[in-house]
Amino acid sequence: MEGKDRSLEELMKEKEDNEFIIEENRLKGVIELITKEILNYVRKRKEVTKYIIDSRKKNIEEFKDDEDRVMEYFDHETFVKEESYKTIDRKFKELTILKTSPYFGRVDFKDEDSDEEKVYIGRFGVTTQGQYEPLVVDWRAPVSSLFYTSSLGPNRYRAPKSEIEVDILKKRQYIIKKEKLMGLFDSAVDVRDEILQLVLSKNAEEKLTDIVMSIQEEQDKIIREPRNNIVVVNGVAGSGKTTIALHRVAFLLYNNREVLQDKVLILGPNPIFMEYISSVLPSLGEGGTMQQTYADFALDLMDIRKNKVMSSEVYMEKILSNDKAFIEDLIYKNSDDFTEELNKLIENIEKKQYKFEDIIYNDKVVVSTEECEKMYNEYYKRLPLFRRTRKIRRIIFSKLKDERDNKVRKIEEEYRNTLKALSEDELTLQGTSIDYERRLKIKNVVREIMKVKETLLWLDNPSIYELYSSINKRDFYTIDDLTALLYLTLKFEGISMGREIKHVIIDEAQDYSSLALKVIREITGTLGMTIVGDSNQRIIPIKVEIPFNSIENIIHNIEVKHFKLNKSYRSTQQIMEYANKFLKDEAIVPLVRNGEPVNVIKISKVEEVTDNILSLVNEYKEKQYESIAIICKDLKSTEKYGRLLKKIENIKIIDREDMMYKGGIVAIPLYFAKGLEFDAVIILDEAEQKEDKYMYVMSTRALHELSVVKLQP
């Protein structure tokens, strides 16, 4: 029996070895073909570059004496060539990336109408010149969704025209590094743990750009949702919300490039976060998206100086220091009651600001009160209020101009008739005085018209900022005030972004008010939105349900799909179990990735803080961790302990939202750490720190190791 068992083991091992050799040989062949394609694209790029340069030289030389012709030399053919160059250059870059690791997965399947198919899946797709069958299929292609499904057997994927029923026979995953096959795994269920562990065990920056090979089924379903739905993801820390959002952008652009290219807006919480994610889309071969913080989005659309707006760090510090008056104000400005107050202000201006009256010129009613009211209440009702009144003013001015022109024509006609009736002698004697009288009459006509125009003050529009000051009662604005001013501007003036937006991504959406979500939708006019956040990470106080969870009550008449993610892929099991202690409701389900126990160090003296943190930092540096964060509750603590920790080489204190984070060792307040992740985290837990949600946010920033230095008197 033992002999038979050994024989079976040997046969299985032999089969595995043969499979490995076959896959190794295929990989070599694929890399050779990609290398040829790269050389092919290098040649194409040279040819197109030469054509463009020669064309420019020829046209500039030919029309050097004609500036207008020089400006027009970009003819259609040259434009096409330049666009062709962009496509060639893009493909060249993709192939260069693929050469070292062409694919990460394979799915074997069979449908009713074909033999068994094997599809190799990579970060980008490759179809060699003269071939129709792809060598590697892009992970965003419809058929690639089969790789991310949870099991073998009957399944389906959504093709451009219909759903295709298939039978999944095998799923295989590869570890390929520097053109070498390091390992392969066959999996009957989800993306194999070995691969997932491999990706998740990487350092923070590398992990963020390699996640495509470990996307899970629940994440993949969200990524592939139709573009014109509103997709809402409420996920725990580490569940891949930002990853889902960015890969969804890449997926949507790949499948809808003509519609969405340069028409995607990504809104993030602060510049630190925006810089942190800036490399992800380019690594997926996508660019051209508009990426902004919500504050910059608002400021770009209004005439407000940035120095009149409270910085995010001051805003958060007031919350963390429990500034009761400030907190009471922001709770109100995040409420439906505040929106109702703004609506009442708009209604009051609409009903009471403008007192319509007859427009009379030369004892004639040029525009009646009734006409004005009809224009205001019926004809131009669809226009924003101030644009409506300016439209009415233009119509009144136009009608006054017609009356003026009629009057002037009569004066000119009388003048000509008078001249005709005069003899030459009378013309010589009276001509000058008659002309003077004509000009005087015309001046009087113009003067009378000006007087009538000056009476139209009742059509003047008030300043939006002055109107809002009756509510705001202070000379600076917070982010909540910017939202209110955007709303008033939208209703009074209308807002144009100057570019078309077809899809909006909102990250850290738990911090957005109902009004902010409504305003973003109305300004962009987009049908498709991807909204991701974590209800547990809202630090800004609120007395109602967190708005993004009930977006259908804010944005109507569009399909909304909600997804709840409870599984964390970020941190080790030990870190997530520690973080779970600070959640009152449902707990995070950690991926079983073991690590070091959470290290809780209790000290009683401030002087001991520095020595303990220095010791921990040195320990983490020895373990080759590339990003280490010392997270404090607020800016005061960050600056205080940051100064004490100056002994740490190259430590950076993040104390402003416009600072860039590029890895290394940082001291950072918790509100700037939101959305970020670090290889190792040291939390400074001071005695007065009571809020569980603060500890939840801070502890879930850690990927591999977490230490908590508790200062207890």
XYZ file of C-alpha atoms in Angstrom:
713
model
C 0.000 0.000 0.000
C 2.800 2.366 0.936
C 4.500 1.579 -2.368
C 1.352 2.449 -4.259
C 0.989 5.706 -2.296
C 4.572 6.647 -3.050
C 4.041 5.823 -6.691
C 0.937 8.051 -6.783
C 2.840 10.883 -5.145
C 5.651 10.472 -7.643
C 3.205 10.522 -10.555
C 1.567 13.686 -9.206
C 4.965 15.304 -8.729
C 6.012 14.298 -12.255
C 2.806 15.772 -13.657
C 3.378 19.011 -11.769
C 6.962 19.188 -13.006
C 5.831 18.616 -16.595
C 3.160 21.312 -16.244
C 5.774 23.700 -14.876
C 8.133 22.988 -17.807
C 5.295 23.498 -20.316
C 4.350 26.806 -18.685
C 8.019 27.874 -18.539
C 8.414 27.222 -22.262
C 5.208 29.081 -23.056
C 6.352 32.038 -20.964
C 9.645 32.180 -22.885
C 7.718 32.142 -26.151
C 5.365 34.896 -25.007
C 8.273 37.070 -23.859
C 10.009 36.568 -27.225
C 6.847 37.653 -29.075
C 6.413 40.663 -26.781
C 10.067 41.618 -27.384
C 9.428 41.492 -31.143
C 6.306 43.619 -30.679
C 8.309 46.149 -28.664
C 10.858 46.428 -31.485
C 7.992 46.742 -33.946
C 6.480 49.616 -31.947
C 9.893 51.282 -31.595
C 10.147 51.252 -35.397
C 6.589 52.582 -35.767
C 7.260 55.307 -33.241
C 10.407 56.395 -35.088
C 8.551 56.500 -38.410
C 5.662 58.563 -37.046
C 8.048 60.897 -35.184
C 10.060 61.457 -38.368
C 6.875 62.132 -40.357
C 5.632 64.698 -37.814
C 9.006 66.492 -37.612
C 9.442 66.542 -41.420
C 5.866 67.746 -41.884
C 6.376 70.580 -39.420
C 9.651 71.661 -41.046
C 8.091 71.591 -44.519
C 5.009 73.569 -43.523
C 6.878 76.153 -41.477
C 9.414 76.681 -44.264
C 6.735 76.877 -46.961
C 4.599 79.397 -45.094
C 7.309 81.271 -43.196
C 6.100 84.597 -44.629
C 2.460 83.939 -43.851
C 1.774 83.694 -40.101
C -1.838 82.668 -40.623
C -0.846 79.733 -42.816
C 1.804 78.660 -40.303
C -0.918 78.545 -37.639
C -3.053 76.348 -39.895
C -0.334 73.898 -40.905
C -1.642 71.228 -38.509
C -3.700 69.655 -41.278
C -5.908 66.607 -40.812
C -3.228 64.099 -41.832
C -0.704 65.483 -39.366
C -3.329 65.478 -36.611
C -4.101 61.836 -37.354
C -0.378 61.003 -37.247
C 0.032 62.759 -33.898
C -2.927 60.860 -32.465
C -1.410 57.688 -33.933
C 1.854 58.484 -32.137
C 0.007 58.699 -28.804
C -1.549 55.277 -29.407
C 1.776 53.750 -30.447
C 3.594 55.267 -27.476
C 0.913 54.012 -25.094
C 1.165 50.481 -26.484
C 4.962 50.599 -26.332
C 4.832 51.487 -22.634
C 2.306 48.722 -21.940
C 4.462 46.115 -23.683
C 7.546 47.266 -21.791
C 5.697 46.740 -18.499
C 4.378 43.349 -19.628
C 7.772 42.029 -20.745
C 8.925 41.307 -17.183
C 5.600 39.728 -16.153
C 3.256 39.151 -19.112
C 0.359 37.571 -17.234
C -0.721 36.495 -13.777
C -3.636 34.176 -14.464
C -5.244 31.725 -16.821
C -8.793 30.488 -17.150
C -9.816 27.429 -19.187
C -13.441 27.228 -20.253
C -15.797 25.851 -22.832
C -18.987 27.289 -24.281
C -21.689 25.617 -26.357
C -20.283 26.664 -29.731
C -16.547 26.144 -29.345
C -13.800 23.847 -28.212
C -11.983 24.387 -24.951
C -10.338 27.811 -24.723
C -7.368 28.911 -22.639
C -7.179 32.597 -21.862
C -4.074 34.116 -20.260
C -4.807 37.300 -18.307
C -2.414 40.184 -17.718
C -2.329 43.818 -16.725
C -2.660 44.753 -20.418
C -3.721 42.877 -23.529
C -1.405 41.781 -26.349
C -2.365 40.707 -29.867
C 0.694 40.300 -32.072
C 0.831 41.807 -35.540
C -1.108 39.785 -38.120
C -2.899 37.685 -35.494
C -6.530 37.787 -34.403
C -6.352 35.695 -31.244
C -4.883 37.587 -28.271
C -1.641 36.349 -26.786
C -2.608 37.924 -23.440
C -6.054 39.267 -22.553
C -6.423 42.519 -20.586
C -7.826 41.947 -17.078
C -10.561 44.480 -17.908
C -11.878 42.537 -20.906
C -15.311 40.932 -20.331
C -14.008 37.363 -20.599
C -11.440 38.035 -17.849
C -14.251 38.231 -15.298
C -14.308 34.412 -15.394
C -10.888 34.380 -13.712
C -12.217 36.365 -10.746
C -15.341 34.242 -10.175
C -15.527 32.127 -7.063
C -15.653 28.585 -8.443
C -15.345 26.227 -11.372
C -18.311 24.901 -13.337
C -21.241 26.691 -15.047
C -20.875 30.451 -15.176
C -21.335 33.396 -17.512
C -19.725 36.635 -18.564
C -21.179 39.791 -20.010
C -20.028 40.309 -23.614
C -20.768 43.596 -25.431
C -23.989 42.273 -26.996
C -25.144 39.477 -24.699
C -24.261 37.205 -21.808
C -22.223 34.119 -22.714
C -22.851 30.855 -20.842
C -19.670 28.848 -20.208
C -18.296 25.955 -18.223
C -15.133 26.947 -16.312
C -12.738 24.006 -16.321
C -9.621 25.397 -14.647
C -8.195 28.538 -13.078
C -4.441 28.888 -12.759
C -2.383 31.636 -11.166
C 1.241 32.513 -11.777
C 4.042 34.222 -9.931
C 6.321 35.705 -12.604
C 9.216 37.985 -11.682
C 11.767 39.487 -14.039
C 10.697 37.184 -16.915
C 11.051 34.076 -14.720
C 8.248 31.725 -13.650
C 8.571 31.441 -9.863
C 5.454 29.387 -9.194
C 1.981 28.405 -10.341
C -1.185 27.335 -8.535
C -4.410 25.760 -9.721
C -7.438 26.992 -7.832
C -11.001 25.704 -7.768
C -12.371 28.599 -5.751
C -11.351 32.235 -5.165
C -8.068 33.859 -6.093
C -5.625 31.519 -4.392
C -4.458 32.474 -0.907
C -0.804 32.027 -1.882
C -1.141 34.801 -4.480
C -3.202 36.999 -2.201
C -0.736 36.545 0.642
C 2.123 37.344 -1.722
C 0.562 40.648 -2.781
C -0.630 41.631 0.684
C 2.706 40.891 2.289
C 4.417 43.465 0.083
C 5.290 46.933 1.223
C 2.585 49.594 0.939
C 3.605 51.361 -2.270
C 4.324 48.156 -4.210
C 1.080 46.533 -3.017
C -1.078 49.404 -4.233
C 0.004 48.978 -7.860
C 0.055 45.140 -7.890
C -3.453 44.510 -6.598
C -4.846 43.640 -10.054
C -3.519 40.082 -9.715
C -5.380 39.514 -6.436
C -8.760 41.167 -6.980
C -11.416 39.117 -5.218
C -14.803 38.153 -6.647
C -16.779 40.598 -4.498
C -14.432 43.397 -5.582
C -14.485 42.377 -9.248
C -18.302 42.473 -9.360
C -18.262 46.069 -8.172
C -15.505 47.048 -10.620
C -17.544 45.673 -13.556
C -20.851 47.377 -12.698
C -22.404 49.343 -15.641
C -20.984 52.840 -15.971
C -24.265 54.752 -15.653
C -25.247 53.283 -12.282
C -24.540 54.906 -8.952
C -22.389 52.370 -7.113
C -22.058 52.849 -3.351
C -19.462 50.864 -1.406
C -19.492 50.971 2.380
C -16.436 48.969 3.350
C -14.395 48.473 6.475
C -10.814 49.665 6.642
C -8.633 47.595 4.335
C -11.511 46.157 2.285
C -10.053 47.655 -0.892
C -12.449 50.593 -1.403
C -9.899 52.900 -3.020
C -8.476 50.006 -5.030
C -11.972 49.175 -6.286
C -12.646 52.807 -7.209
C -9.389 53.242 -9.163
C -9.603 49.872 -10.900
C -13.210 50.694 -11.766
C -11.947 53.849 -13.503
C -9.442 51.742 -15.453
C -12.132 49.200 -16.325
C -14.640 51.842 -17.454
C -12.049 53.680 -19.566
C -10.917 50.448 -21.217
C -14.465 49.496 -22.188
C -15.853 53.001 -22.905
C -12.805 54.981 -23.999
C -14.530 57.091 -26.654
C -17.236 58.131 -24.200
C -15.186 58.561 -21.024
C -11.686 59.645 -22.100
C -10.786 62.860 -20.195
C -14.297 62.901 -18.699
C -13.740 61.196 -15.342
C -13.530 63.227 -12.120
C -11.929 61.746 -8.989
C -12.582 63.570 -5.695
C -10.340 62.721 -2.733
C -10.095 64.000 0.847
C -6.798 65.930 0.758
C -3.648 66.485 -1.357
C -1.681 63.954 0.720
C -4.122 61.218 -0.276
C -4.302 62.381 -3.911
C -0.518 62.200 -4.207
C -0.534 58.765 -2.563
C -2.853 57.270 -5.204
C -1.417 59.238 -8.137
C 0.701 56.331 -9.407
C -2.090 53.752 -9.548
C -3.927 54.775 -12.719
C -0.730 55.342 -14.748
C 0.435 51.878 -13.662
C -2.789 50.533 -15.157
C -2.125 52.409 -18.376
C -4.699 55.125 -17.742
C -4.320 58.868 -17.490
C -6.260 61.990 -18.343
C -8.591 61.825 -15.364
C -9.307 65.000 -13.416
C -8.162 64.463 -9.812
C -9.007 67.044 -7.145
C -9.845 67.465 -3.521
C -13.440 68.497 -2.923
C -12.242 71.877 -1.588
C -10.278 72.613 -4.785
C -13.254 71.451 -6.870
C -15.420 74.037 -5.081
C -12.863 76.875 -5.176
C -12.264 76.410 -8.919
C -15.955 77.080 -9.552
C -16.312 80.205 -7.403
C -14.620 83.537 -6.914
C -13.238 82.892 -3.433
C -9.644 83.347 -2.341
C -8.163 80.269 -0.700
C -6.954 82.296 2.290
C -10.590 82.998 3.192
C -11.221 79.259 3.669
C -10.359 77.431 6.878
C -7.718 74.767 6.225
C -8.652 71.149 6.823
C -6.130 70.857 9.655
C -7.681 73.799 11.566
C -11.156 72.385 10.872
C -10.226 68.956 12.240
C -8.319 70.386 15.187
C -11.444 72.253 16.320
C -13.372 68.976 16.213
C -10.682 67.033 18.078
C -10.354 69.757 20.731
C -14.134 69.590 21.265
C -14.805 73.239 20.320
C -18.509 73.112 21.210
C -19.641 76.237 19.299
C -17.786 75.155 16.168
C -19.078 71.572 16.381
C -22.645 72.780 16.890
C -22.306 74.953 13.784
C -20.876 72.176 11.586
C -23.509 69.667 12.770
C -26.168 72.160 11.706
C -24.461 72.817 8.361
C -24.377 69.064 7.681
C -28.104 68.739 8.361
C -31.245 68.818 6.233
C -32.449 71.782 8.316
C -29.552 73.842 6.951
C -30.406 72.863 3.371
C -33.992 73.906 4.106
C -32.746 77.295 5.349
C -30.821 77.767 2.090
C -33.936 76.804 0.107
C -35.984 79.351 2.056
C -33.370 82.015 1.292
C -33.589 81.161 -2.425
C -37.404 81.158 -2.303
C -37.465 84.468 -0.453
C -35.238 86.131 -3.062
C -37.276 84.624 -5.888
C -40.591 85.861 -4.482
C -39.699 89.175 -2.867
C -36.540 90.580 -4.443
C -38.025 91.734 -7.756
C -41.003 94.162 -7.868
C -42.154 94.182 -11.483
C -43.592 97.356 -13.001
C -44.417 98.822 -16.400
C -41.465 99.994 -18.448
C -42.570 103.364 -19.807
C -40.811 105.432 -22.404
C -42.217 108.553 -24.011
C -45.616 107.897 -22.381
C -45.728 104.447 -23.950
C -45.660 101.124 -22.093
C -42.741 99.357 -23.797
C -42.894 96.241 -21.569
C -45.830 95.746 -19.249
C -45.749 94.410 -15.705
C -47.700 91.396 -16.933
C -45.090 90.668 -19.637
C -42.272 90.895 -17.089
C -44.052 88.508 -14.730
C -44.713 86.009 -17.530
C -41.051 86.042 -18.562
C -40.038 85.573 -14.922
C -42.578 82.937 -13.885
C -43.147 81.057 -17.145
C -40.962 81.653 -20.201
C -37.554 81.574 -18.478
C -38.451 79.763 -15.267
C -35.964 76.963 -16.094
C -33.010 79.383 -15.908
C -31.150 79.961 -12.624
C -32.600 83.013 -10.904
C -29.935 85.641 -11.649
C -29.508 84.496 -15.242
C -33.271 84.770 -15.599
C -33.336 88.391 -14.457
C -30.389 89.259 -16.712
C -32.262 87.672 -19.622
C -35.335 89.814 -18.836
C -33.132 92.916 -18.576
C -31.619 92.177 -22.000
C -35.094 91.817 -23.521
C -36.218 95.104 -21.962
C -33.071 96.841 -23.224
C -33.655 95.395 -26.684
C -37.219 96.722 -26.760
C -36.090 100.123 -25.491
C -33.438 100.138 -28.216
C -36.127 99.456 -30.813
C -38.160 102.384 -29.464
C -35.086 104.593 -29.454
C -34.220 103.623 -33.036
C -37.786 104.333 -34.165
C -37.644 107.746 -32.521
C -34.251 108.532 -34.052
C -35.488 107.417 -37.497
C -38.398 109.845 -37.226
C -36.054 112.660 -36.234
C -33.766 111.834 -39.180
C -36.747 111.682 -41.524
C -38.067 115.074 -40.296
C -34.594 116.508 -40.748
C -34.329 115.244 -44.348
C -37.823 116.523 -45.189
C -37.002 119.932 -43.721
C -33.829 120.158 -45.793
C -35.707 119.214 -48.948
C -38.239 122.005 -48.352
C -35.544 124.683 -48.058
C -34.099 126.720 -50.905
C -30.342 126.936 -51.317
C -30.241 130.340 -49.626
C -32.414 129.104 -46.724
C -30.244 126.019 -46.432
C -27.132 128.205 -46.213
C -28.685 130.376 -43.518
C -30.533 127.726 -41.472
C -28.712 124.465 -42.250
C -26.350 124.593 -39.260
C -29.066 125.426 -36.743
C -31.376 122.731 -38.161
C -28.577 120.128 -37.878
C -27.853 121.268 -34.328
C -31.548 120.891 -33.495
C -31.503 117.361 -34.988
C -28.519 116.332 -32.894
C -30.069 117.860 -29.785
C -33.279 115.889 -30.304
C -31.291 112.656 -30.725
C -29.328 113.438 -27.532
C -32.605 113.966 -25.698
C -33.886 110.621 -26.979
C -30.734 108.865 -25.727
C -30.900 110.747 -22.418
C -34.518 109.695 -21.891
C -33.654 106.078 -22.657
C -30.799 106.224 -20.132
C -33.186 107.571 -17.512
C -35.568 104.673 -18.114
C -32.702 102.174 -17.850
C -31.622 103.751 -14.592
C -35.054 103.022 -13.134
C -34.535 99.274 -13.616
C -32.700 98.896 -10.287
C -35.429 96.492 -9.168
C -33.868 93.973 -11.602
C -30.412 94.202 -9.974
C -29.165 90.953 -8.441
C -27.779 90.867 -4.907
C -24.346 89.368 -4.153
C -24.496 85.667 -3.320
C -21.720 86.133 -0.760
C -23.565 89.003 0.923
C -26.749 86.936 1.022
C -24.882 84.058 2.628
C -23.305 86.343 5.234
C -26.758 86.682 6.807
C -26.494 82.948 7.582
C -22.751 82.546 8.113
C -22.188 85.517 10.466
C -18.382 85.351 10.130
C -15.697 86.506 7.725
C -14.216 83.104 6.794
C -15.532 79.905 5.260
C -15.278 76.231 6.161
C -15.680 73.326 3.747
C -19.357 73.241 4.764
C -19.731 76.894 3.770
C -18.146 76.149 0.391
C -20.819 73.503 -0.168
C -23.551 75.992 0.745
C -22.070 78.660 -1.562
C -21.813 76.117 -4.399
C -25.490 75.312 -3.886
C -26.526 78.977 -3.886
C -24.354 79.690 -6.933
C -25.918 76.718 -8.708
C -29.440 77.959 -7.996
C -28.815 81.668 -8.555
C -26.251 81.660 -11.371
C -25.813 78.115 -12.642
C -22.349 76.541 -12.828
C -20.388 75.322 -15.814
C -17.252 73.254 -15.237
C -15.876 74.084 -18.666
C -15.517 70.387 -19.455
C -17.859 67.435 -19.712
C -17.905 64.910 -16.868
C -19.338 61.448 -17.528
C -18.328 59.637 -14.330
C -17.459 60.784 -10.812
C -15.462 58.853 -8.194
C -15.815 59.999 -4.570
C -13.442 58.519 -1.997
C -13.777 58.876 1.793
C -17.460 59.561 1.077
C -18.455 59.142 4.724
C -17.300 62.734 5.281
C -19.643 64.260 2.663
C -22.926 65.923 3.614
C -26.177 65.251 1.753
C -25.904 68.695 0.221
C -22.349 68.091 -1.015
C -23.380 64.870 -2.774
C -26.380 66.632 -4.316
C -24.265 69.570 -5.493
C -21.595 67.343 -7.091
C -24.251 65.478 -9.049
C -26.049 68.652 -10.204
C -22.867 70.471 -11.233
C -21.376 67.564 -13.181
C -24.696 66.289 -14.524
C -23.193 62.801 -14.564
C -25.282 59.653 -14.551
C -22.499 57.385 -13.320
C -20.948 57.712 -9.869
C -18.771 55.421 -7.758
C -18.990 56.421 -4.099
C -16.798 54.640 -1.546
C -16.351 55.147 2.177
C -16.390 53.613 5.636
C -19.148 54.686 8.042
C -16.875 53.752 10.952
C -14.246 56.291 9.888
C -16.403 59.424 9.999
C -14.699 61.708 12.506
C -16.831 64.769 11.655
C -19.822 64.765 14.045
C -23.274 64.148 12.572
C -26.680 63.515 14.135
C -28.329 61.677 11.251
C -27.522 58.617 9.168
C -24.294 59.053 7.219
C -25.630 60.398 3.888
C -23.797 58.258 1.324
C -25.540 55.161 2.712
C -28.921 56.534 1.591
C -27.887 58.288 -1.629
C -31.207 57.348 -3.307
C -32.923 59.829 -0.943
C -30.593 62.561 -2.239
C -30.242 61.730 -5.945
C -33.464 60.512 -7.519
C -34.517 58.663 -10.684
C -31.367 56.621 -11.178
C -30.426 53.071 -10.281
C -28.362 52.819 -7.105
C -26.506 49.665 -6.059
C -25.185 49.309 -2.516
C -22.313 46.998 -1.572
C -21.210 46.214 1.975
C -17.649 44.920 2.436
C -16.735 43.453 5.822
C -13.574 41.571 4.873
C -10.240 43.342 5.308
C -7.297 42.516 3.043
C -4.932 45.127 4.437
C -3.701 44.163 7.854
C -2.676 40.989 9.630
C -5.210 39.026 11.640
C -3.670 40.292 14.878
C -4.022 43.955 13.846
C -7.624 43.550 12.684
C -8.636 41.726 15.849
C -7.192 44.643 17.827
C -9.074 47.174 15.632
C -12.321 45.226 16.086
C -12.314 46.163 19.775
C -13.093 49.742 18.784
C -16.134 48.918 16.628
C -19.520 49.017 18.308
C -21.421 47.299 15.501
C -20.339 44.613 13.040
C -16.777 43.417 13.284
C -14.218 43.298 10.496
C -13.563 39.843 9.066
C -9.772 39.652 8.709
C -8.035 37.647 6.024
C -6.068 34.922 7.750
C -2.654 36.509 7.302
C -0.694 36.028 10.472
C 1.774 38.523 11.816
C 3.294 39.791 15.028
C 0.998 40.441 18.016
C 0.001 44.083 18.524
C 2.628 45.548 20.828
C 1.005 47.647 23.602
C 3.543 49.572 25.692
C 2.298 51.370 28.808
C 4.406 54.236 30.121
C 3.862 56.907 32.755
C 6.404 59.578 31.804
C 6.486 61.773 28.709
C 10.281 61.412 28.632
C 9.857 57.678 28.023
C 7.816 58.268 24.845
C 10.826 59.254 22.747
C 12.993 56.303 23.796
C 10.211 53.783 23.152
C 9.313 55.189 19.738
C 12.980 55.421 18.708
C 13.453 51.796 19.681
C 10.376 50.716 17.695
C 11.396 52.715 14.602
C 14.858 51.142 14.621
C 13.303 47.690 14.958
C 11.001 48.333 11.967
C 13.831 49.748 9.874
C 15.843 46.588 10.490
C 12.892 44.626 9.090
C 13.180 46.633 5.845
C 9.808 48.369 6.218
C 9.687 51.236 3.739
C 6.853 53.253 5.308
C 6.614 53.811 9.058
C 4.042 56.155 10.604
C 3.895 57.606 14.088
C 0.213 58.536 14.315
C -1.011 61.004 16.902
C -4.535 62.125 17.631
C -4.019 65.775 16.732
C -1.564 68.313 15.348
C -0.417 69.507 18.755
C 0.784 66.017 19.696
C 2.237 65.426 16.219
C 4.358 68.577 16.401
C 5.317 68.028 20.046
C 6.535 64.452 19.605
C 7.782 65.117 16.103
C 10.258 67.630 17.567
C 11.297 65.150 20.245
C 11.898 62.536 17.553
C 14.204 64.670 15.423
C 16.922 62.142 16.209
C 15.279 59.826 13.685
C 17.022 60.353 10.387
C 14.805 61.788 7.610
C 11.635 61.846 9.729
C 8.981 64.079 8.198
C 6.259 65.828 10.185
C 3.020 66.033 8.168
C 1.315 69.118 9.595
C -0.307 70.630 6.480
C -2.668 69.165 3.912
C -0.547 70.396 1.004
C 2.485 68.335 2.054
C 3.351 65.366 -0.125
C 3.834 61.858 1.250
C 6.437 59.767 -0.584
C 7.070 57.022 1.942
C 9.689 56.867 4.676
C 9.156 57.743 8.329
C 6.437 60.257 9.191
C 4.738 61.741 12.214
C 1.160 62.461 11.212
C -2.186 63.371 12.835
C -4.933 60.780 12.445
C -7.083 62.851 10.051
C -4.275 63.082 7.471
C -3.563 59.360 7.869
C -7.116 58.426 6.808
C -7.084 56.558 3.519
C -3.337 55.865 3.729
C -1.595 52.664 4.713
C 1.862 52.056 6.141
C 4.030 48.982 6.552
C 4.301 49.637 10.289
C 2.417 52.019 12.579
C 3.163 53.380 16.032
C 0.120 54.936 17.727
C 0.687 57.451 20.476
C -2.331 56.927 22.714
C -2.503 59.744 25.235
C -4.544 59.474 28.404
C -7.314 61.884 27.389
C -8.031 60.001 24.169
C -11.531 58.579 24.637
C -13.018 58.167 21.162
C -12.975 54.561 19.957
C -13.338 55.633 16.318
C -10.022 57.506 16.543
C -8.244 54.331 17.607
C -10.056 52.370 14.877
C -8.822 54.779 12.199
C -5.257 54.827 13.506
C -4.844 51.084 14.073
C -6.245 50.134 10.643
C -3.507 52.088 8.853
C -0.992 49.312 9.594
C -0.218 46.606 7.053
C 2.230 44.355 8.884
C 2.989 45.605 12.392
C 1.281 47.816 14.961
C 2.556 49.190 18.245
C 0.567 51.319 20.693
C 2.444 53.534 23.130
C -0.044 54.340 25.906
C 0.872 57.342 28.018
C -0.804 56.865 31.398
C -0.081 59.190 34.316
